[in-house]
Amino acid sequence: MNVGIDIGSTTIKLVVLDDNKINPKIVCKNYSRHFSEIGASLMKELNTLKDFVGSKSFKFALTGSAGMGIAKKMALPFVQEVIACREAVKSFIPNTDTVVELGGEDAKITYFGKAPEQRMNGVCAGGTGSFIDHMASLLSTDAAGLNTLAEKGRQIYTIASRCGVFAKTDIQALMNDGAKKADIALSIFQAVVNQTIGNLAQGRPISGNVAFLGGPLHFLSELKRRFIETLKLDSDHVVDVEDGNYFVAMGAALSDEAKEINVSDLEAAMKRANDAVEADTRKADFVLFESKAEYLAFKQRHDRHKVKRGDLSNYVGKIYIGIDAGSTTTKLVAIGKGKELLYTSYGSNQGSPLKTVVAAMRDLYNALPSTAQIAGVYTTGYGEAIVKAALHADGSEVETFAHLRAAQEFCPDVSWARYEVLLR
């Protein structure tokens, strides 16, 4: 048997292939997110492998963006993921001319044929799986939910995808303008397509027989459809790939770098990795405070700057309300005439900032005693304009200025110039 494990930036993939030299088949596979708990996730996969192979020997190799360091600790072979993917393409879909591959934090276009070339994104994860996860959270869903929404989408808006911050700004503006979530979801997928083609292909045609690989393009049918329609590919030129999310692991399993081992070798490798991790952890030990006195001095210094609080239930007089309609959360506060904090509300905007602000205001009204009167309401954040208009608020403020004004309550000598330095 041939075993490959692909440890990516967000997921871990295990593949076991049979020993058929001409047409190998997958006999065991597993795909899961590791949520940055790579060590625990790898141990789980290795235990699954031990249970499957029993006493048989097998060829083994690791790959993936997070696999090199682990392979070194385990003293087992590592195959660079680009080489692994190319190996799998040649073995399983040899008639492929171009491969478009999206991972958790990387995107690649590989050209085969007479002028082979491979192009990959740099340090920016724009237009990758993690970008999709981030954008999905703005609509209070996950990647699969985003795909379901996109199936109902009809209109495509322009959304930046090179930078998540710019994309959030575009999406928030669309949400504030009342755009349908389905259309926003479809537009997010189109933004990923535009980013991949524009940033990687850079004018070189993506043509011939095209294969779409990687988790996002395997699980998100609407994303794949946006690629096909944008590239104007007919069905005859879209390569059918059954296990596109496992291709890198499959290539590692078939690589000449793979080493023949057995379960005992694997267990010894696991122990080497654990020992190396423990040694690294011991080296990284540090203390935040050298003594209890140092900690108490720190605490005393910070305790001097606390927000004064009051009790809304028995408050008498005017109150002033501030609303921060952010890109992902809604915040509301009520402050008394002595600048004491009487009421706070914080929560997800659930992809609809105006609705959550209205709900937060209703909750405040329910808690408001008859002896208190609302004397003013100001808004800030991504949704400041729409919330101001909808609630007929007294005014709005750019969030950086609102932040500065609050900071001046604790540090009156803070200037805008110093604040700009802090922001940087």
Coordinates of C-alpha atoms in Angstrom, one line a residue:
M1 CA 0.0 0.0 0.0
N2 CA 1.0 3.6 -0.5
V3 CA 0.1 6.2 2.1
G4 CA 0.1 10.0 1.8
I5 CA -0.8 12.6 4.4
D6 CA -1.4 16.2 3.3
I7 CA -1.2 18.7 6.2
G8 CA -2.5 22.0 4.9
S9 CA -3.0 25.4 6.5
T10 CA -6.6 24.5 7.5
T11 CA -7.2 20.8 6.8
I12 CA -5.5 17.4 7.0
K13 CA -6.0 14.7 4.4
L14 CA -5.1 11.0 4.7
V15 CA -5.1 8.7 1.7
V16 CA -4.2 5.0 1.4
L17 CA -3.8 3.6 -2.2
D18 CA -3.6 0.0 -3.1
D19 CA -0.4 -1.4 -4.8
N20 CA -1.8 -1.4 -8.3
K21 CA 1.0 0.1 -10.4
I22 CA -1.0 1.0 -13.5
N23 CA -4.4 2.1 -12.0
P24 CA -4.1 2.7 -8.2
K25 CA -7.3 3.0 -6.2
I26 CA -8.1 4.7 -3.0
V27 CA -8.8 2.1 -0.3
C28 CA -9.0 4.5 2.7
K29 CA -9.3 8.2 3.0
N30 CA -10.2 10.9 5.5
Y31 CA -10.6 14.7 5.2
S32 CA -11.0 17.0 8.2
R33 CA -10.2 20.5 9.5
H34 CA -7.5 20.6 12.1
F35 CA -8.5 24.1 13.6
S36 CA -4.8 24.7 14.2
E37 CA -4.6 21.7 16.4
I38 CA -2.2 20.0 14.0
G39 CA -0.5 17.7 16.4
A40 CA -3.7 16.2 17.8
S41 CA -5.3 15.9 14.3
L42 CA -2.2 14.2 12.9
M43 CA -2.2 11.7 15.8
K44 CA -5.8 10.9 15.1
E45 CA -5.0 10.2 11.4
L46 CA -2.0 8.1 12.3
N47 CA -4.1 6.0 14.7
T48 CA -6.7 5.5 12.0
L49 CA -3.9 4.4 9.6
K50 CA -2.5 2.0 12.2
D51 CA -6.0 0.4 12.6
F52 CA -6.4 0.1 8.8
V53 CA -3.0 -1.3 7.8
G54 CA -2.5 -3.7 10.7
S55 CA 0.8 -5.6 10.4
K56 CA 1.4 -4.8 6.7
S57 CA 4.2 -2.6 5.6
F58 CA 3.5 0.4 3.4
K59 CA 5.1 3.3 1.6
F60 CA 4.7 6.6 3.4
A61 CA 5.3 10.4 2.8
L62 CA 4.0 13.7 4.2
T63 CA 3.2 16.8 2.2
G64 CA 1.4 20.1 2.5
S65 CA 2.2 23.7 3.7
A66 CA 2.4 22.5 7.3
G67 CA 4.0 19.2 6.6
M68 CA 7.7 20.0 6.3
G69 CA 8.4 20.7 9.9
I70 CA 6.4 17.7 11.1
A71 CA 8.2 15.4 8.6
K72 CA 11.5 16.6 9.9
K73 CA 10.5 15.9 13.6
M74 CA 9.2 12.4 12.6
A75 CA 12.3 11.8 10.4
L76 CA 10.0 10.7 7.6
P77 CA 10.0 11.8 3.9
F78 CA 8.4 15.0 2.8
V79 CA 7.2 15.8 -0.7
Q80 CA 6.7 19.4 -1.8
E81 CA 3.0 19.9 -2.5
V82 CA 3.5 21.2 -6.1
I83 CA 5.5 18.1 -7.0
A84 CA 2.9 15.9 -5.3
C85 CA 0.0 17.4 -7.1
R86 CA 1.8 17.1 -10.5
E87 CA 2.5 13.4 -9.7
A88 CA -1.2 12.8 -9.0
V89 CA -2.3 14.6 -12.1
K90 CA 0.0 12.6 -14.4
S91 CA -1.2 9.3 -12.8
F92 CA -4.9 9.9 -12.5
I93 CA -5.9 12.6 -15.1
P94 CA -3.0 12.5 -17.7
N95 CA -4.9 14.3 -20.4
T96 CA -5.2 17.5 -18.3
D97 CA -3.8 20.7 -19.9
T98 CA -4.4 23.1 -17.0
V99 CA -5.1 22.7 -13.3
V100 CA -6.8 25.4 -11.1
E101 CA -6.2 24.5 -7.4
L102 CA -7.5 26.3 -4.3
G103 CA -6.4 25.4 -0.8
G104 CA -6.9 26.9 2.6
E105 CA -4.4 29.7 2.1
D106 CA -3.0 29.2 -1.3
A107 CA -4.1 29.3 -4.9
K108 CA -2.3 27.7 -7.9
I109 CA -2.6 27.5 -11.7
T110 CA -0.5 24.8 -13.3
Y111 CA 0.0 24.7 -17.0
F112 CA 1.0 21.3 -18.6
G113 CA 1.8 20.6 -22.2
K114 CA 4.5 22.2 -24.3
A115 CA 5.2 25.1 -22.0
P116 CA 4.7 23.8 -18.5
E117 CA 4.5 26.5 -15.8
Q118 CA 3.2 26.8 -12.3
R119 CA 1.9 30.0 -10.7
M120 CA 1.1 30.4 -7.1
N121 CA -0.2 33.3 -4.9
G122 CA 2.3 35.0 -2.5
V123 CA 1.8 35.7 1.2
C124 CA -1.7 37.0 0.7
A125 CA -4.5 34.5 1.2
G126 CA -7.0 36.6 -0.8
G127 CA -9.3 34.4 -2.9
T128 CA -8.5 31.1 -1.0
G129 CA -10.4 28.9 1.4
S130 CA -9.7 31.0 4.4
F131 CA -10.9 34.1 2.6
I132 CA -14.2 32.2 1.8
D133 CA -14.6 31.2 5.4
H134 CA -14.0 34.8 6.5
M135 CA -16.6 36.2 4.1
A136 CA -19.1 33.5 5.0
S137 CA -18.9 34.6 8.6
L138 CA -20.0 38.1 7.6
L139 CA -23.3 36.5 6.4
S140 CA -23.5 34.4 9.6
T141 CA -22.9 31.1 7.8
D142 CA -20.1 28.7 6.8
A143 CA -18.6 27.8 3.5
A144 CA -21.3 25.2 2.8
G145 CA -24.0 27.7 3.7
L146 CA -22.4 30.2 1.4
N147 CA -22.6 27.7 -1.4
T148 CA -26.3 27.1 -0.6
L149 CA -27.0 30.8 -0.7
A150 CA -25.1 31.2 -4.0
E151 CA -27.3 28.6 -5.7
K152 CA -30.2 31.1 -5.3
G153 CA -28.1 34.2 -6.4
R154 CA -29.0 36.1 -9.6
Q155 CA -27.1 39.3 -9.5
I156 CA -23.3 39.7 -9.3
Y157 CA -21.8 42.7 -7.5
T158 CA -18.2 43.9 -7.6
I159 CA -16.4 42.7 -4.5
A160 CA -12.6 43.1 -3.8
S161 CA -10.9 39.8 -3.1
R162 CA -7.2 40.7 -3.0
C163 CA -7.6 41.9 0.6
G164 CA -10.2 40.7 3.2
V165 CA -10.5 44.2 4.7
F166 CA -11.5 45.7 1.3
A167 CA -13.9 42.8 0.7
K168 CA -15.5 43.4 4.1
T169 CA -16.0 47.0 3.2
D170 CA -17.7 46.1 -0.1
I171 CA -19.9 43.4 1.5
Q172 CA -20.9 45.7 4.4
A173 CA -21.9 48.4 1.9
L174 CA -24.1 45.9 0.0
M175 CA -25.7 44.6 3.2
N176 CA -26.4 48.2 4.3
D177 CA -28.0 48.9 0.9
G178 CA -30.3 45.9 1.3
A179 CA -28.7 43.5 -1.2
K180 CA -29.9 39.9 -1.0
K181 CA -27.6 37.5 0.9
A182 CA -27.9 35.1 -2.0
D183 CA -26.6 37.7 -4.5
I184 CA -23.7 38.7 -2.1
A185 CA -22.7 35.0 -1.7
L186 CA -22.7 34.6 -5.5
S187 CA -20.6 37.8 -5.8
I188 CA -18.1 36.5 -3.2
F189 CA -17.5 33.4 -5.4
Q190 CA -17.1 35.5 -8.5
A191 CA -14.6 37.7 -6.6
V192 CA -12.5 34.5 -5.9
V193 CA -12.7 33.6 -9.6
N194 CA -11.6 37.1 -10.6
Q195 CA -8.7 37.1 -8.1
T196 CA -7.4 33.7 -9.2
I197 CA -7.6 34.4 -12.9
G198 CA -6.5 38.0 -12.8
N199 CA -3.7 37.6 -10.2
L200 CA -2.3 34.2 -11.4
A201 CA -3.1 33.7 -15.0
Q202 CA -2.3 37.4 -15.8
G203 CA -3.5 37.1 -19.4
R204 CA -2.3 33.5 -20.2
P205 CA -5.3 31.6 -21.3
I206 CA -6.8 28.8 -19.1
S207 CA -7.8 26.5 -21.8
G208 CA -7.8 22.9 -23.1
N209 CA -8.8 20.2 -20.6
V210 CA -9.1 22.0 -17.2
A211 CA -9.2 20.2 -13.8
F212 CA -10.4 21.9 -10.6
L213 CA -8.6 20.7 -7.5
G214 CA -8.5 21.4 -3.8
G215 CA -11.1 21.4 -1.0
P216 CA -12.9 24.7 -1.9
L217 CA -13.4 23.6 -5.5
H218 CA -14.4 20.1 -4.5
F219 CA -17.0 21.0 -1.9
L220 CA -18.3 24.3 -3.3
S221 CA -20.2 23.5 -6.5
E222 CA -21.2 27.1 -7.1
L223 CA -17.6 28.3 -6.9
K224 CA -16.6 25.7 -9.5
R225 CA -19.6 26.8 -11.7
R226 CA -18.4 30.4 -11.5
F227 CA -15.0 29.3 -12.8
I228 CA -16.5 27.3 -15.6
E229 CA -18.8 30.1 -16.8
T230 CA -16.2 32.8 -16.5
L231 CA -13.7 30.7 -18.5
K232 CA -16.4 29.8 -21.0
L233 CA -15.6 26.1 -20.7
D234 CA -17.9 23.5 -22.3
S235 CA -18.5 20.2 -20.4
D236 CA -16.1 18.3 -22.7
H237 CA -13.2 20.3 -21.5
V238 CA -13.9 20.1 -17.7
V239 CA -11.9 17.2 -16.4
D240 CA -14.0 14.9 -14.1
V241 CA -12.2 14.5 -10.8
E242 CA -13.8 12.3 -8.2
D243 CA -11.3 13.0 -5.3
G244 CA -10.0 16.5 -6.2
N245 CA -9.6 17.4 -2.5
Y246 CA -7.2 14.5 -2.0
F247 CA -4.9 14.9 -5.0
V248 CA -1.9 16.3 -3.1
A249 CA -2.0 13.5 -0.6
M250 CA -2.4 11.0 -3.5
G251 CA 0.7 12.4 -5.2
A252 CA 2.7 12.1 -2.0
A253 CA 1.7 8.5 -1.7
L254 CA 2.8 7.7 -5.2
S255 CA 6.1 9.7 -5.0
D256 CA 9.5 8.1 -5.3
E257 CA 10.4 9.9 -2.1
A258 CA 7.9 7.7 -0.1
K259 CA 9.6 5.4 2.3
E260 CA 8.6 1.8 3.1
I261 CA 7.8 1.5 6.8
N262 CA 5.5 -0.5 9.2
V263 CA 3.4 0.3 12.2
S264 CA 6.4 0.0 14.6
D265 CA 8.3 2.5 12.5
L266 CA 5.3 4.8 12.5
E267 CA 5.0 4.6 16.3
A268 CA 8.7 5.4 16.7
A269 CA 8.3 8.4 14.4
M270 CA 5.3 9.6 16.4
K271 CA 7.4 9.4 19.6
R272 CA 10.2 11.3 18.0
A273 CA 7.7 14.1 17.0
N274 CA 6.2 14.3 20.5
D275 CA 9.7 14.5 22.1
A276 CA 10.7 17.2 19.7
V277 CA 7.5 19.2 20.4
E278 CA 8.0 18.9 24.2
A279 CA 11.6 20.1 23.8
D280 CA 10.5 23.1 21.8
T281 CA 7.9 23.9 24.4
R282 CA 10.4 23.8 27.2
K283 CA 12.6 26.2 25.2
A284 CA 9.7 28.6 24.7
D285 CA 8.9 28.9 28.4
F286 CA 8.8 32.4 29.7
V287 CA 7.2 34.5 32.4
L288 CA 5.1 37.6 31.9
F289 CA 6.0 39.0 35.3
E290 CA 9.2 38.4 37.2
S291 CA 7.6 38.7 40.6
K292 CA 4.3 39.2 42.4
A293 CA 5.2 42.8 43.1
E294 CA 5.7 43.4 39.4
Y295 CA 2.3 42.0 38.7
L296 CA 0.6 44.0 41.5
A297 CA 2.2 47.2 40.1
F298 CA 0.9 46.4 36.7
K299 CA -2.6 45.7 38.0
Q300 CA -2.6 48.9 40.1
R301 CA -1.5 51.0 37.1
H302 CA -4.3 49.6 34.9
D303 CA -7.0 49.7 37.6
R304 CA -6.7 53.5 37.6
H305 CA -8.5 53.6 34.2
K306 CA -11.9 52.0 34.7
V307 CA -15.1 53.0 33.2
K308 CA -17.5 54.5 35.8
R309 CA -20.7 52.4 36.0
G310 CA -24.2 53.2 37.1
D311 CA -27.5 51.3 37.6
L312 CA -30.0 51.9 34.8
S313 CA -33.0 50.4 36.7
N314 CA -33.2 53.3 39.2
Y315 CA -31.6 56.0 37.1
V316 CA -33.3 59.5 36.9
G317 CA -32.6 61.9 34.1
K318 CA -31.2 62.1 30.6
I319 CA -29.3 59.3 28.9
Y320 CA -27.2 59.3 25.8
I321 CA -26.9 56.4 23.4
G322 CA -24.0 55.3 21.2
I323 CA -24.4 52.7 18.5
D324 CA -21.4 51.0 16.7
A325 CA -22.7 49.1 13.7
G326 CA -19.6 47.1 12.8
S327 CA -18.8 44.7 10.0
T328 CA -19.5 41.7 12.1
T329 CA -20.8 42.9 15.5
T330 CA -23.3 45.4 16.8
K331 CA -22.5 47.4 20.0
L332 CA -24.8 49.7 21.9
V333 CA -24.2 51.7 25.1
A334 CA -26.3 54.1 27.2
I335 CA -24.4 56.7 29.2
G336 CA -25.7 58.9 32.0
K337 CA -25.3 62.6 32.6
G338 CA -22.2 61.9 34.8
K339 CA -20.6 59.9 31.9
E340 CA -21.3 56.7 33.8
L341 CA -22.0 53.5 31.8
L342 CA -25.6 52.4 32.4
Y343 CA -26.2 49.8 29.8
T344 CA -24.3 47.8 27.2
S345 CA -25.1 45.4 24.4
Y346 CA -22.7 43.4 22.3
G347 CA -23.4 40.6 19.7
S348 CA -23.0 39.4 16.2
N349 CA -24.8 41.4 13.5
Q350 CA -25.9 38.1 12.0
G351 CA -25.3 39.5 8.5
S352 CA -28.0 42.1 9.0
P353 CA -26.7 45.2 10.9
L354 CA -29.9 47.2 10.8
K355 CA -32.1 44.4 12.2
T356 CA -29.7 43.7 15.1
V357 CA -29.5 47.4 15.9
V358 CA -33.3 47.6 16.0
A359 CA -33.4 44.5 18.2
A360 CA -30.8 46.0 20.6
M361 CA -32.7 49.2 20.8
R362 CA -35.9 47.3 21.7
D363 CA -34.0 45.5 24.5
L364 CA -32.8 48.8 25.8
Y365 CA -36.4 50.2 25.8
N366 CA -37.6 47.2 27.8
A367 CA -34.9 47.9 30.4
L368 CA -35.4 51.7 30.5
P369 CA -37.2 53.0 33.6
S370 CA -39.9 55.7 33.3
T371 CA -37.6 58.1 35.1
A372 CA -35.0 58.1 32.3
Q373 CA -35.2 60.0 29.0
I374 CA -33.2 59.5 25.8
A375 CA -31.5 62.9 25.2
G376 CA -29.4 61.9 22.2
V377 CA -28.4 59.1 19.8
Y378 CA -25.2 58.9 17.7
T379 CA -24.0 56.2 15.4
T380 CA -20.6 55.0 14.1
G381 CA -19.0 52.0 12.4
Y382 CA -19.5 50.5 8.9
G383 CA -23.3 50.9 9.1
E384 CA -23.3 54.4 10.7
A385 CA -25.2 56.1 7.8
I386 CA -28.0 53.5 7.3
V387 CA -28.5 53.2 11.1
K388 CA -28.6 57.0 11.5
A389 CA -31.2 57.3 8.7
A390 CA -33.3 54.4 9.9
L391 CA -33.4 55.4 13.5
H392 CA -33.5 59.2 12.9
A393 CA -30.5 59.5 15.1
D394 CA -29.1 62.9 16.0
G395 CA -25.8 62.3 14.2
S396 CA -23.0 60.0 13.3
E397 CA -19.2 60.0 13.6
V398 CA -16.4 58.3 11.8
E399 CA -15.2 55.4 14.0
T400 CA -11.6 56.6 14.3
F401 CA -12.7 59.9 15.7
A402 CA -15.2 58.2 18.0
H403 CA -12.4 56.0 19.2
L404 CA -10.1 59.0 19.8
R405 CA -12.9 60.8 21.7
A406 CA -13.3 57.9 24.1
A407 CA -9.6 57.6 24.6
Q408 CA -9.4 61.2 25.6
E409 CA -11.7 60.5 28.6
F410 CA -8.9 58.4 30.1
C411 CA -5.8 60.2 28.6
P412 CA -6.8 63.9 28.1
D413 CA -3.4 64.7 26.5
V414 CA -3.8 62.2 23.7
S415 CA -3.5 64.1 20.4
W416 CA -4.6 63.1 17.0
A417 CA -1.0 62.8 15.9
R418 CA -0.2 60.4 18.7
Y419 CA -3.4 58.5 18.0
E420 CA -2.3 58.0 14.4
V421 CA 1.0 56.5 15.5
L422 CA -1.0 54.1 17.8
L423 CA -3.2 53.1 14.9
R424 CA -0.1 52.2 12.8

